[in-house]
Coordinates of C-alpha atoms and ligand atoms in Angstrom, one line a residue:
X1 CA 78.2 48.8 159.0
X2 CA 78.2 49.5 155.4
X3 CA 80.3 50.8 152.6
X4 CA 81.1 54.2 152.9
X5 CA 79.4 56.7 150.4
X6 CA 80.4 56.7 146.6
X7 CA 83.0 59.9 146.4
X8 CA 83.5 61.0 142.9
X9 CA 87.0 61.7 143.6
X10 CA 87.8 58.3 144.5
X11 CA 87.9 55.1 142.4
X12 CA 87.6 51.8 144.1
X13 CA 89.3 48.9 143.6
X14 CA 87.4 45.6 144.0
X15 CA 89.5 42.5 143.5
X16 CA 88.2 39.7 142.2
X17 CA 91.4 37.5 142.4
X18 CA 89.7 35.1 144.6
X19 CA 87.2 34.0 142.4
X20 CA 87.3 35.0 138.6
X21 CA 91.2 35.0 139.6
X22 CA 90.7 31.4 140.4
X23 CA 88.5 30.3 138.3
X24 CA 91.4 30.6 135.5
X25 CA 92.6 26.8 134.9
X26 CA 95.0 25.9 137.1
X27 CA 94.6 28.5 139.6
X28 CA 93.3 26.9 142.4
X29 CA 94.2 27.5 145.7
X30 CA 93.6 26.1 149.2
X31 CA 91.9 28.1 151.9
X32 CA 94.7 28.9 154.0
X33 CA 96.1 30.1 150.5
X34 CA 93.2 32.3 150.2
X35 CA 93.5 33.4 153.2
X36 CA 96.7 34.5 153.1
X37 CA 96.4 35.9 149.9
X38 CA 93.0 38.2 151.2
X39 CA 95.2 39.6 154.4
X40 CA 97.9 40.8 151.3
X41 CA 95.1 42.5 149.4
X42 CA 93.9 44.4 152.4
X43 CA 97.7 45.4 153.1
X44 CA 97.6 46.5 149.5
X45 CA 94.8 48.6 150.1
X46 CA 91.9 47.3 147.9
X47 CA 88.4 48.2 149.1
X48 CA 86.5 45.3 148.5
X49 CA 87.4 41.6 148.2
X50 CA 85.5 39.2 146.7
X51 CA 86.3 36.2 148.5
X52 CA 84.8 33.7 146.5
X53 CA 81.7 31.9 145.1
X54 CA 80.3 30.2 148.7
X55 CA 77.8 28.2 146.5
X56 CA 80.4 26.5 144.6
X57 CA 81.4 24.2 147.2
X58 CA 81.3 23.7 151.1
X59 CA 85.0 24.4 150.7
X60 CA 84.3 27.9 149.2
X61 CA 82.3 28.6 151.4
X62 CA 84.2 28.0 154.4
X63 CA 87.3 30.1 152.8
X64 CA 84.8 33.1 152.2
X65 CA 83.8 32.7 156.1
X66 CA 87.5 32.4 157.3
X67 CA 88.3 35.7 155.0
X68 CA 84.8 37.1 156.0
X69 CA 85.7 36.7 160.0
X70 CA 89.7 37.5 160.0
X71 CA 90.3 39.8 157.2
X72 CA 87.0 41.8 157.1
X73 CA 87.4 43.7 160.3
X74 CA 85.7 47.2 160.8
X75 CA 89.4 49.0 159.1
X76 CA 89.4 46.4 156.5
X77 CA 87.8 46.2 153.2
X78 CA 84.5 45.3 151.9
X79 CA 84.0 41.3 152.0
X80 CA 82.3 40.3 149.1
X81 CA 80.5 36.7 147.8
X82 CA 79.3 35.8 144.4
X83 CA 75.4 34.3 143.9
X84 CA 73.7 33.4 140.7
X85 CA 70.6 35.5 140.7
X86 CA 68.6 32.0 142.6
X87 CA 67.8 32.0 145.8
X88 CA 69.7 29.2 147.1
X89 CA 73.2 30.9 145.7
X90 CA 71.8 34.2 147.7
X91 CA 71.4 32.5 150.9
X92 CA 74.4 30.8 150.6
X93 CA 76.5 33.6 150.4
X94 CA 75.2 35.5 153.1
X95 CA 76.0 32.7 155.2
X96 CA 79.8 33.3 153.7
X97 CA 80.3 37.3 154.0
X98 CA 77.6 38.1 157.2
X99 CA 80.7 38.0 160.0
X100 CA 82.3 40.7 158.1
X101 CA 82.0 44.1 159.5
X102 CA 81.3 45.3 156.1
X103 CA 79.7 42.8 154.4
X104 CA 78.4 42.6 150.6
X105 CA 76.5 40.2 148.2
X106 CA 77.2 40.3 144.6
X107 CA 74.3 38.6 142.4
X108 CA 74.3 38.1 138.6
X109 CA 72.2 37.2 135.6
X110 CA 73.2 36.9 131.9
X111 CA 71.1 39.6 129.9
X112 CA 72.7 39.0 126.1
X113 CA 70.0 37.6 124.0
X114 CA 72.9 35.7 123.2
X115 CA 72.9 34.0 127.0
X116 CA 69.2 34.3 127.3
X117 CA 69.0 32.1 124.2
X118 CA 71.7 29.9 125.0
X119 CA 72.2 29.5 128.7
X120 CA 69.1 30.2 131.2
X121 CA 66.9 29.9 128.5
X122 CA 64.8 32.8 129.8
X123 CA 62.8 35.4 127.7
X124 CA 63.3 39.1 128.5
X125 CA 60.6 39.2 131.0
X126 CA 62.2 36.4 133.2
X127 CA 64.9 37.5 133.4
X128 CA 63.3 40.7 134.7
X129 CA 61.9 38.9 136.9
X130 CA 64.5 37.0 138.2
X131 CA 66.2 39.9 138.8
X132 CA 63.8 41.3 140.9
X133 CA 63.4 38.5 143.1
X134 CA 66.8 38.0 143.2
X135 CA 68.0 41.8 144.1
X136 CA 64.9 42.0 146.7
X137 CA 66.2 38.9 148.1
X138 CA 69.9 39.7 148.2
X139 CA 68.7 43.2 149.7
X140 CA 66.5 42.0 152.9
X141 CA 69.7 40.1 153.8
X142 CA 72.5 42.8 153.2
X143 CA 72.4 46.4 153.0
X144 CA 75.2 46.7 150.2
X145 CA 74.0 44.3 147.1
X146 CA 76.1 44.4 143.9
X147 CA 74.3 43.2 140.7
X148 CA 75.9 42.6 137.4
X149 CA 74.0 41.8 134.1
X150 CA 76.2 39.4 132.6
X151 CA 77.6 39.8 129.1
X152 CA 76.4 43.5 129.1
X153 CA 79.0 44.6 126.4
X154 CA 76.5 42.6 124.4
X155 CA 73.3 43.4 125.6
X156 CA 71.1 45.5 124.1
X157 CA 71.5 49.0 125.3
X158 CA 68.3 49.9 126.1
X159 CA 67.3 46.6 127.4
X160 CA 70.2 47.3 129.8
X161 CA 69.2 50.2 130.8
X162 CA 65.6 48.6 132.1
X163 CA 67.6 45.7 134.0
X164 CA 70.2 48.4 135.9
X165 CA 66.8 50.3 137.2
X166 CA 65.3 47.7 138.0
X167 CA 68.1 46.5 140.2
X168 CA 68.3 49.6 141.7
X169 CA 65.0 50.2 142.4
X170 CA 65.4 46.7 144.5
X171 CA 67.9 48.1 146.5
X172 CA 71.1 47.3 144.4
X173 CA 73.6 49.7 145.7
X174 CA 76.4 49.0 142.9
X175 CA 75.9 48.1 139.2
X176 CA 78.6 46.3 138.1
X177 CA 78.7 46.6 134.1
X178 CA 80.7 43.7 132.9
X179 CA 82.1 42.6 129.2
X180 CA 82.3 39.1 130.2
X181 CA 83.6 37.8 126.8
X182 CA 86.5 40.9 126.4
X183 CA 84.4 41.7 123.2
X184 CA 84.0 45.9 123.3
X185 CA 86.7 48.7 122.2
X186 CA 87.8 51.3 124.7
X187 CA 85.7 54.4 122.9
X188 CA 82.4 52.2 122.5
X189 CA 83.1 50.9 126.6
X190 CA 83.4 54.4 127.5
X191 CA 80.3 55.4 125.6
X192 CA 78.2 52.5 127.1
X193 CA 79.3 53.5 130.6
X194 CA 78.7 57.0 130.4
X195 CA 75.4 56.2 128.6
X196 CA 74.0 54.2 131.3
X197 CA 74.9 56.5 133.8
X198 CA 73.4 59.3 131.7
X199 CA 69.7 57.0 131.2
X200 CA 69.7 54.7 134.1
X201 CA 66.3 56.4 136.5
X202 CA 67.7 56.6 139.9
X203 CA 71.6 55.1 139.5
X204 CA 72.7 59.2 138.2
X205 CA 75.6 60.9 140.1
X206 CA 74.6 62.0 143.7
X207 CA 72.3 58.9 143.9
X208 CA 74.9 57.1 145.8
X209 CA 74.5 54.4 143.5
X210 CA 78.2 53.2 142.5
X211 CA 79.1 52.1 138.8
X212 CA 81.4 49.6 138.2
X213 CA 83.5 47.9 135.5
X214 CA 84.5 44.5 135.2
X215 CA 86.6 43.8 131.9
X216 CA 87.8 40.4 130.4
X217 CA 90.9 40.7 128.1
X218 CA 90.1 38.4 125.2
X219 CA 91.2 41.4 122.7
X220 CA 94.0 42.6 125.1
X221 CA 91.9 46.0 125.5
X222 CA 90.7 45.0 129.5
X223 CA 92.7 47.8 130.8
X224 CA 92.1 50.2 128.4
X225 CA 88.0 49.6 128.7
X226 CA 88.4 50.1 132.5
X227 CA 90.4 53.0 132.2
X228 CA 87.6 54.4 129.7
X229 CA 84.8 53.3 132.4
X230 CA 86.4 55.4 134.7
X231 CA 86.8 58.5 132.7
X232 CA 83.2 58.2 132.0
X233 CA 82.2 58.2 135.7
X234 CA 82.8 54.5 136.6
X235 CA 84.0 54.6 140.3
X236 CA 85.0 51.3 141.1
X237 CA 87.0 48.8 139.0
X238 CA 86.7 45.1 139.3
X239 CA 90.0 44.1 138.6
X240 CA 92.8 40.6 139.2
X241 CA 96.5 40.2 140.5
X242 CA 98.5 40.2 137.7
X243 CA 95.4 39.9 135.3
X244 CA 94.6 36.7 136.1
X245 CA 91.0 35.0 135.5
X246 CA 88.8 33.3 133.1
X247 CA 90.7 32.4 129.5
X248 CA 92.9 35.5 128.6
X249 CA 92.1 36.7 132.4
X250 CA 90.7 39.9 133.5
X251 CA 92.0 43.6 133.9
X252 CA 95.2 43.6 136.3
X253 CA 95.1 45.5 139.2
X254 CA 98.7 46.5 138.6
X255 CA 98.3 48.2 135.5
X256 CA 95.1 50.0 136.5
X257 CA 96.9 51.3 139.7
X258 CA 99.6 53.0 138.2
X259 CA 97.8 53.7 135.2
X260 CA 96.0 56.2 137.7
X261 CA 99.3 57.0 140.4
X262 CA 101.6 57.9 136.7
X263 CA 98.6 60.4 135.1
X264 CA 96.9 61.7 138.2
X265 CA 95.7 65.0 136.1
X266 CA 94.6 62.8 133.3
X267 CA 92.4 60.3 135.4
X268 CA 91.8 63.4 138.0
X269 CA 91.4 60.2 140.4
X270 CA 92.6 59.1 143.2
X271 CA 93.2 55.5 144.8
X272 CA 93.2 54.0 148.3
X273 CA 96.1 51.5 146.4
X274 CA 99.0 51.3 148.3
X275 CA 101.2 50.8 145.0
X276 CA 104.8 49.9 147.3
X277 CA 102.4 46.4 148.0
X278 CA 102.3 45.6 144.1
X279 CA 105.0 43.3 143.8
X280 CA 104.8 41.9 147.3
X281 CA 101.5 40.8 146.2
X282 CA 102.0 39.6 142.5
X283 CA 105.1 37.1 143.9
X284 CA 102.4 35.6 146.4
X285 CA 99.7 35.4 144.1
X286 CA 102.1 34.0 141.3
X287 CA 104.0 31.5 143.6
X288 CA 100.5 30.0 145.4
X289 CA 98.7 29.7 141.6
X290 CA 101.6 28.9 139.6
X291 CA 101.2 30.9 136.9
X292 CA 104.0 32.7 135.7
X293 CA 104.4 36.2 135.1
X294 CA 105.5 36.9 131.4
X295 CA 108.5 38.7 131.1
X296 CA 107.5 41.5 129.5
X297 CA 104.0 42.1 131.7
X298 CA 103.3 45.7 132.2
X299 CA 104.3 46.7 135.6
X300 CA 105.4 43.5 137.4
X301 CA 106.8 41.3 134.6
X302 CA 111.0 40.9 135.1
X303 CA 111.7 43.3 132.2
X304 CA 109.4 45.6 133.4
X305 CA 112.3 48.1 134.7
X306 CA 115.3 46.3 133.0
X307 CA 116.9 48.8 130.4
X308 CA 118.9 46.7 127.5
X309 CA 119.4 49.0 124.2
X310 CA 122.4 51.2 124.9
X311 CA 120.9 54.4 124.2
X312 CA 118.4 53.4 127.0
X313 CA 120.7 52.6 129.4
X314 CA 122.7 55.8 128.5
X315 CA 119.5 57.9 128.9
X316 CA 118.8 56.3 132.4
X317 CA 121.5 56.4 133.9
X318 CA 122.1 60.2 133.0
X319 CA 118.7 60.4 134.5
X320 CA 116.0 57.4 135.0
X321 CA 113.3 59.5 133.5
X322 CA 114.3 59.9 130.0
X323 CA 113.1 56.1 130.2
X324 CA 111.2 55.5 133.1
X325 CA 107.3 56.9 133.4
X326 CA 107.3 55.7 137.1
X327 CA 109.7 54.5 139.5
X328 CA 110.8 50.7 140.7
X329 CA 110.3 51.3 144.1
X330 CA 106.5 52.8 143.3
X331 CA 105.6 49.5 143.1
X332 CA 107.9 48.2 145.7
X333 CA 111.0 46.8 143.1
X334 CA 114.0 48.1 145.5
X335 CA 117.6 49.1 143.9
X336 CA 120.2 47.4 146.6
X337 CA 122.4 49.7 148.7
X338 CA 124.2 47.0 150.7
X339 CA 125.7 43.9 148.3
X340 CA 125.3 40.4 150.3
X341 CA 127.7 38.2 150.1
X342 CA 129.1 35.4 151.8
X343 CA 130.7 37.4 154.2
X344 CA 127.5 39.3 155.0
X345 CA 125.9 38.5 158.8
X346 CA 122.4 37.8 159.8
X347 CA 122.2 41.2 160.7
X348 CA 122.9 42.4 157.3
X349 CA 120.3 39.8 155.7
X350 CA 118.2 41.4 158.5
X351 CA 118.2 44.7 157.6
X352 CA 118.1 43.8 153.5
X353 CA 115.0 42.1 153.9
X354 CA 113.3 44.7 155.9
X355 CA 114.4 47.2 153.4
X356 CA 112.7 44.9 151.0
X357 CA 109.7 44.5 153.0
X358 CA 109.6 41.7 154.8
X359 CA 109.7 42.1 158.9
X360 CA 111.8 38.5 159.6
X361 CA 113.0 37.0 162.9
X362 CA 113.4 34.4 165.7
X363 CA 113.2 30.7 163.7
X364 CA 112.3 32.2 160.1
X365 CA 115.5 34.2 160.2
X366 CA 117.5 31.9 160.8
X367 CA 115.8 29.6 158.4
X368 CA 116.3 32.1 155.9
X369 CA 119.5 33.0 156.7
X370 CA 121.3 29.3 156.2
X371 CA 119.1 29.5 153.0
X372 CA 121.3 32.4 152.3
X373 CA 124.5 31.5 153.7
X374 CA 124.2 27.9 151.0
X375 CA 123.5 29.9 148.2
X376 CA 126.4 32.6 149.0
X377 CA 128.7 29.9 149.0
X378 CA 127.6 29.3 145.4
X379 CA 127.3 32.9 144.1
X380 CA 129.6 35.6 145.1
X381 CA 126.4 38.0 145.6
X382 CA 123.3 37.7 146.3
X383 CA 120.9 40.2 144.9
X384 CA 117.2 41.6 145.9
X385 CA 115.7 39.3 143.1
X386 CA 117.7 36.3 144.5
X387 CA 116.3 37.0 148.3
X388 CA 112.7 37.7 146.8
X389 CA 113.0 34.0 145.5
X390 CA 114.5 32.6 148.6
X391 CA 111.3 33.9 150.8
X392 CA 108.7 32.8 147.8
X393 CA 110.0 29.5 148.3
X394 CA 110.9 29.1 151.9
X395 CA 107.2 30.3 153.0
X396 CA 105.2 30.8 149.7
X397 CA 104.4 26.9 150.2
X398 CA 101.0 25.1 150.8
X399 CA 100.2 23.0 153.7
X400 CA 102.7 20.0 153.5
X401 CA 101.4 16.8 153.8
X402 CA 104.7 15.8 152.4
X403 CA 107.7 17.5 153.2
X404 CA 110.7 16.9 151.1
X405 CA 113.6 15.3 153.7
X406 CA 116.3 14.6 150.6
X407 CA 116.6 14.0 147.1
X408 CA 119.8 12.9 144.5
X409 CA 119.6 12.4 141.8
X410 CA 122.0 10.3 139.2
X411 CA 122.2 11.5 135.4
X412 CA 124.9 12.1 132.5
X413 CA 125.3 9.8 129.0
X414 CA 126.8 6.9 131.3
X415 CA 123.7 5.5 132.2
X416 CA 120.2 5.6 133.3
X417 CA 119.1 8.3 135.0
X418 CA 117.9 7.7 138.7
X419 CA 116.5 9.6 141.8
X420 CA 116.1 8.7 145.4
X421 CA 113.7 11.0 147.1
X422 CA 113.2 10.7 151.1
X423 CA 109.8 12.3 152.0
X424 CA 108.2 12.8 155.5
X425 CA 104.6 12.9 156.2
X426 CA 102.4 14.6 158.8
X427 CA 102.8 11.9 161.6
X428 CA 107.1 12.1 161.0
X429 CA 107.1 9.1 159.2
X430 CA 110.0 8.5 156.5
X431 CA 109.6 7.1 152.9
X432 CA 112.2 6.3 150.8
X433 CA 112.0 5.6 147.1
X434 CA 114.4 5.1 144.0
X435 CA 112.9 5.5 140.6
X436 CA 114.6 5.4 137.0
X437 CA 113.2 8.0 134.7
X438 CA 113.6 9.5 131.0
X439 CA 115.6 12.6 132.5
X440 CA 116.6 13.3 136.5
X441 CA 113.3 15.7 136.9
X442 CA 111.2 12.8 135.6
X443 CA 113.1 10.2 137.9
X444 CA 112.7 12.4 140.8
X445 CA 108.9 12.9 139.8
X446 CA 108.3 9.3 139.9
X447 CA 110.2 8.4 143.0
X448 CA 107.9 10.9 144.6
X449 CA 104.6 9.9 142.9
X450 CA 105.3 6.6 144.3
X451 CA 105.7 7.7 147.4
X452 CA 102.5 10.3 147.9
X453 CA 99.8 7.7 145.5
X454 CA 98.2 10.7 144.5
X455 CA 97.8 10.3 140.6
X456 CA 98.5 13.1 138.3
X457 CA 99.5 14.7 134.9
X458 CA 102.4 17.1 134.7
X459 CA 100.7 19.6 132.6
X460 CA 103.3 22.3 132.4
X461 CA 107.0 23.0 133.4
X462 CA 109.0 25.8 133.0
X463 CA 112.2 26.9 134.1
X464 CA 114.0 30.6 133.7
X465 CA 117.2 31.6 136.0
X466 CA 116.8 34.9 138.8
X467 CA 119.9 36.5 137.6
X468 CA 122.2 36.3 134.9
X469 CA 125.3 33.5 135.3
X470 CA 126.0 30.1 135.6
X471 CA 125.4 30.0 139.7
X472 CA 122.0 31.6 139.1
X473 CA 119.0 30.5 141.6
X474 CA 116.9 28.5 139.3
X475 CA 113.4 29.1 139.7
X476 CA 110.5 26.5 138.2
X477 CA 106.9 26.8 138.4
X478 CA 105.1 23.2 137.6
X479 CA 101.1 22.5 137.3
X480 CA 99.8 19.3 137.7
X481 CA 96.0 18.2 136.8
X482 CA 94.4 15.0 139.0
X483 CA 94.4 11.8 136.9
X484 CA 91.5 9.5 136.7
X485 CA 89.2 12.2 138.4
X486 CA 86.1 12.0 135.7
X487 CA 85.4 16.0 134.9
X488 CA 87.3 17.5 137.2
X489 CA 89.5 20.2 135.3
X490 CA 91.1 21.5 137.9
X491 CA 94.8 21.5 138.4
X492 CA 97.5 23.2 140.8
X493 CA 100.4 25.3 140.5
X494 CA 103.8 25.1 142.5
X495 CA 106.7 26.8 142.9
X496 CA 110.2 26.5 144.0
X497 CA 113.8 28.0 143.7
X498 CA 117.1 26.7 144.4
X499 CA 121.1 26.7 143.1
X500 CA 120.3 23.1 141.7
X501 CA 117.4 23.4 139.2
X502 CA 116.7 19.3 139.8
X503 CA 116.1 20.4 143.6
X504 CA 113.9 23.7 142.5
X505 CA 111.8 21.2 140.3
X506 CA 111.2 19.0 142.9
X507 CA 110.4 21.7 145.3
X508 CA 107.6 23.2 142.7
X509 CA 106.5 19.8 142.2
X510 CA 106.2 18.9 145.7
X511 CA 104.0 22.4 146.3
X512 CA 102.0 21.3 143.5
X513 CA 101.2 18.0 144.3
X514 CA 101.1 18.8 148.3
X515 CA 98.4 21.8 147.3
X516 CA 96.4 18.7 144.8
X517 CA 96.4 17.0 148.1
X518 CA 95.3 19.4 150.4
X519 CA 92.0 20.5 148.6
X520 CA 91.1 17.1 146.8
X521 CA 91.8 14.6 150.2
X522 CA 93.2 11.3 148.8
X523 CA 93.0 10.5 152.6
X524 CA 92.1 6.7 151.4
X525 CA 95.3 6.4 150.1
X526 CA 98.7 4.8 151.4
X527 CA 102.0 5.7 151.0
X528 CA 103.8 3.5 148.9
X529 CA 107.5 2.1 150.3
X530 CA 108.1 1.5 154.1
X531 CA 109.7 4.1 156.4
X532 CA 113.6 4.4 156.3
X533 CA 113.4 1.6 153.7
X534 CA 113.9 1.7 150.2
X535 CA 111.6 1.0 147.1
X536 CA 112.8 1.1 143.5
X537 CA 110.9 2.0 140.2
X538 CA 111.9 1.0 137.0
X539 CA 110.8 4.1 134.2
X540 CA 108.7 1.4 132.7
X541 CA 106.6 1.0 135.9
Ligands
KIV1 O1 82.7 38.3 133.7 C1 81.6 38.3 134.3 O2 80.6 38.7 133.7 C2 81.6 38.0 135.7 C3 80.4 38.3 136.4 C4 80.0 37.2 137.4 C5 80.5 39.6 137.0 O3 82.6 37.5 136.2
ZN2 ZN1 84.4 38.0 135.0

């Protein structure tokens, strides 16, 4: 099966969170992570997923095949690989995407004299070349082929011309224009896209070739310049969750989508983006990468609907759209009906989350619901945002290989500030540690890094309250990077949300270090401390 024809009413959206997503520092993510991720895109509607870069690592490969073989079914979207334009990478990442029903293999090649000079080394005509062999290659394997000539915002615009018809003419059945570096301005983008699409022998409209865009945000313009690709004839998008990718990431989904849903008889487009999905996703993709959504982010940041200056909130609540160009629950944000409270059953909780989304029952209710019932003993109600981060923590969690039994902590100007943390490990075996640290977080850190060996830096910590007030849920996203790992510069995100902002920072910690685990092994190492007994740790240890 292949992708269905190119129809110039329609753009598509091709996420790429999976692998310029993760390639952003600190994004990585284990493959039942991906996984889960990938099944949330296709419920979001995206038309093709690229699943990863299969000649990366055995591991990436793997996660492209497990995405390839249970989220790429004959209704679901496109599964894509990335290959460098050698044959190796090629072969590779067939072996990743074949067991999808609709299967496709994205090469590349750098075409800047800037990366010719620089990175391959390769004059004009080798790079043709390469091309060619690579394309022919990628096209006796697979009947859809994507190629992209790297760095095309700076490539010479005739010499890009010659490299897209040449791909073509080797069977490429999408040409994927990217500014790799974020370096180009909406109106020049624009001009470049139609340009090609105008000169290009063979890639015109009614060829059935598709044109892409694929936009880096270095000058905070990605959006724009995809926007302008598609109103010059661009018909798919390449596009991240909540813009994340490679330095200052690449063009959100998000803002694309509604870009398009708000201005349908500007764009004169439509979408197969189910837009209610948007936030659903962002939380998951945010929770399992650890990167925080800024505030004020377009669409899905926490301000995005919130209405502070009087006169706003005067104009809104007279009528929401004297301020409001779409809605909240376009994207999925719902306004609560019913207030929870203490008083409120498993039924209500029930009903509230399904209204929200998410279909809950047997064990995970109930899990969810004692969740609920602690923190309505704290707060007198519990609001959407509150249950949002109650689910993001109870299942937004990597594997464990160390669950998190109990932890107190001891702190105040009296004396030195201690933690006891009981962890369990995959066999049900009990470790109990007691470390003394600058602050209760860094206690509690240390009693579990004592516990779990597995040698880190805590590279970033933040922590911002759900809702206004003093018995706010806490949330705190942490990223940890491996210690003494030579070159590897990757590190992992957690998350984690409670009443007690010592427990949420242990929670996130715990995800972060449990997901470190997970994809870098450490199975060599043992637990320090004996079950059910207790160690201690002095800060100076
Ligand atoms: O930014 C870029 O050029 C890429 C290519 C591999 C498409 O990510
Ligand atoms: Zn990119």
């Amino acid at each position: 099966m292949v992708t269905p024809p190119v129809d110039e009413n329609v753009v598509r959206f091709f996420d790429t969170t999976l692998r310029d997503g993760e390639q952003s520092p600190g994004a990585t993510l284990s493959s039942a992570e991906k996984l889960e991720i990938a099944r949330q895109l296709a419920r979001l509607g995206v038309d093709i997923i690229e699943a990863g870069f299969p000649a990366a690592s055995p591991d990436d490969l793997a996660a492209v095949q497990r995405i390839a073989r249970e989220v790429g079914t004959a209704d679901g979207p496109v599964i894509c690989g990335l290959a460098r334009a050698v044959e190796s990478d090629i072969r590779t990442c067939w072996e990743g995407v074949k067991d999808a029903a609709k299967p496709r293999i994205h090469t590349f090649l750098g075409t800047s004299d800037i990366h010719l000079k620089y990175q391959t080394g390769m004059t004009r005509e080798q790079a043709l070349a390469a091309i060619r062999k690579a394309v022919t290659l990628a096209r006796s394997l697979c009947d859809d082929v994507e190629f992209s000539p790297m760095d095309a915002g700076r490539t010479d615009p005739a010499f890009l011309v010659e490299v897209c018809a040449l791909a073509v003419e080797c069977g490429a059945t999408t040409l994927n224009i990217p500014d790799t570096v974020g370096y180009c301005t909406p109106q020049e983008w624009g001009d470049l896209i139609a340009n090609l699409i105008a000169e290009t022998p063979g890639a015109g409209p009614g060829s059935g070739v598709a044109w892409s865009v694929h936009c880096h945000n270095d000058l905070g313009l990605a959006t724009a310049n995809t926007l302008a690709g598609v109103m010059a004839g661009a018909r798919q998008v390449e596009v991240t969750i909540n813009g994340i990718g490679e330095r200052a990431g690449n063009t959100s989904l998000e803002e694309v989508a509604m870009a398009i849903a708000t201005r349908p008889q500007f764009f004169n487009v439509r979408t197969n983006i189910n837009t209610r999905e948007i936030m659903k996703t962002s939380r998951l993709v945010s929770n399992y990468t650890g990167m925080a959504v800024q505030p004020n982010k377009a669409v899905v940041g926490a301000n995005a609907f919130a209405h502070e200056a009087g006169i706003h909130q005067d104009g809104v609540l007279k009528n929401s759209s004297t301020y409001e160009i779409m809605t909240p629950e376009s994207v999925g944000l719902h306004q609560s009906r019913l207030v929870l409270g203490k008083h409120s059953g498993r039924h209500a909780l029930k009903a509230r989350l399904k209204e929200l989304g998410y279909n809950i029952e047997g064990d995970a209710l109930n899990q969810v619901f004692a969740r609920f019932k602690d923190l309505a003993d704290a707060k007198k109600t519990v609001t959407d945002a509150d249950l949002e981060a109650l689910i993001a923590d109870e299942f937004n969690r990597p594997e464990e290989i160390f669950s998190l039994v109990d932890i107190q902590v001891t702190c105040g100007t009296m004396g030195m500030p201690t933690a006891t943390a009981k962890l369990r490990n995959a066999n049900g075996e009990e470790f109990v540690y007691a470390a003394v640290g600058a602050g209760p977080v860094d206690a509690a850190y240390k009693a579990i890094d004592a516990i779990i060996q597995a040698p880190n830096t805590l590279i970033e910590y933040s922590v911002h309250s759900v809702t206004e007030g003093i018995d706010a849920l806490g949330e705190v996203t942490v990223r940890v990077a491996p210690a003494g790992r030579e070159g590897d510069k990757r590190s992992f995100g957690g998350y984690g949300a409670d009443s007690d902002i010592v427990v949420a920072s242990v929670k996130a910690y715990m995800a972060a270090v449990n997901r470190m685990v997970a994809v870098l092994g450490y199975g060599d190492r043992q637990p320090e401390g004996e079950a059910a007994t207790v160690g201690v740790k002095s800060a100076g240890d």
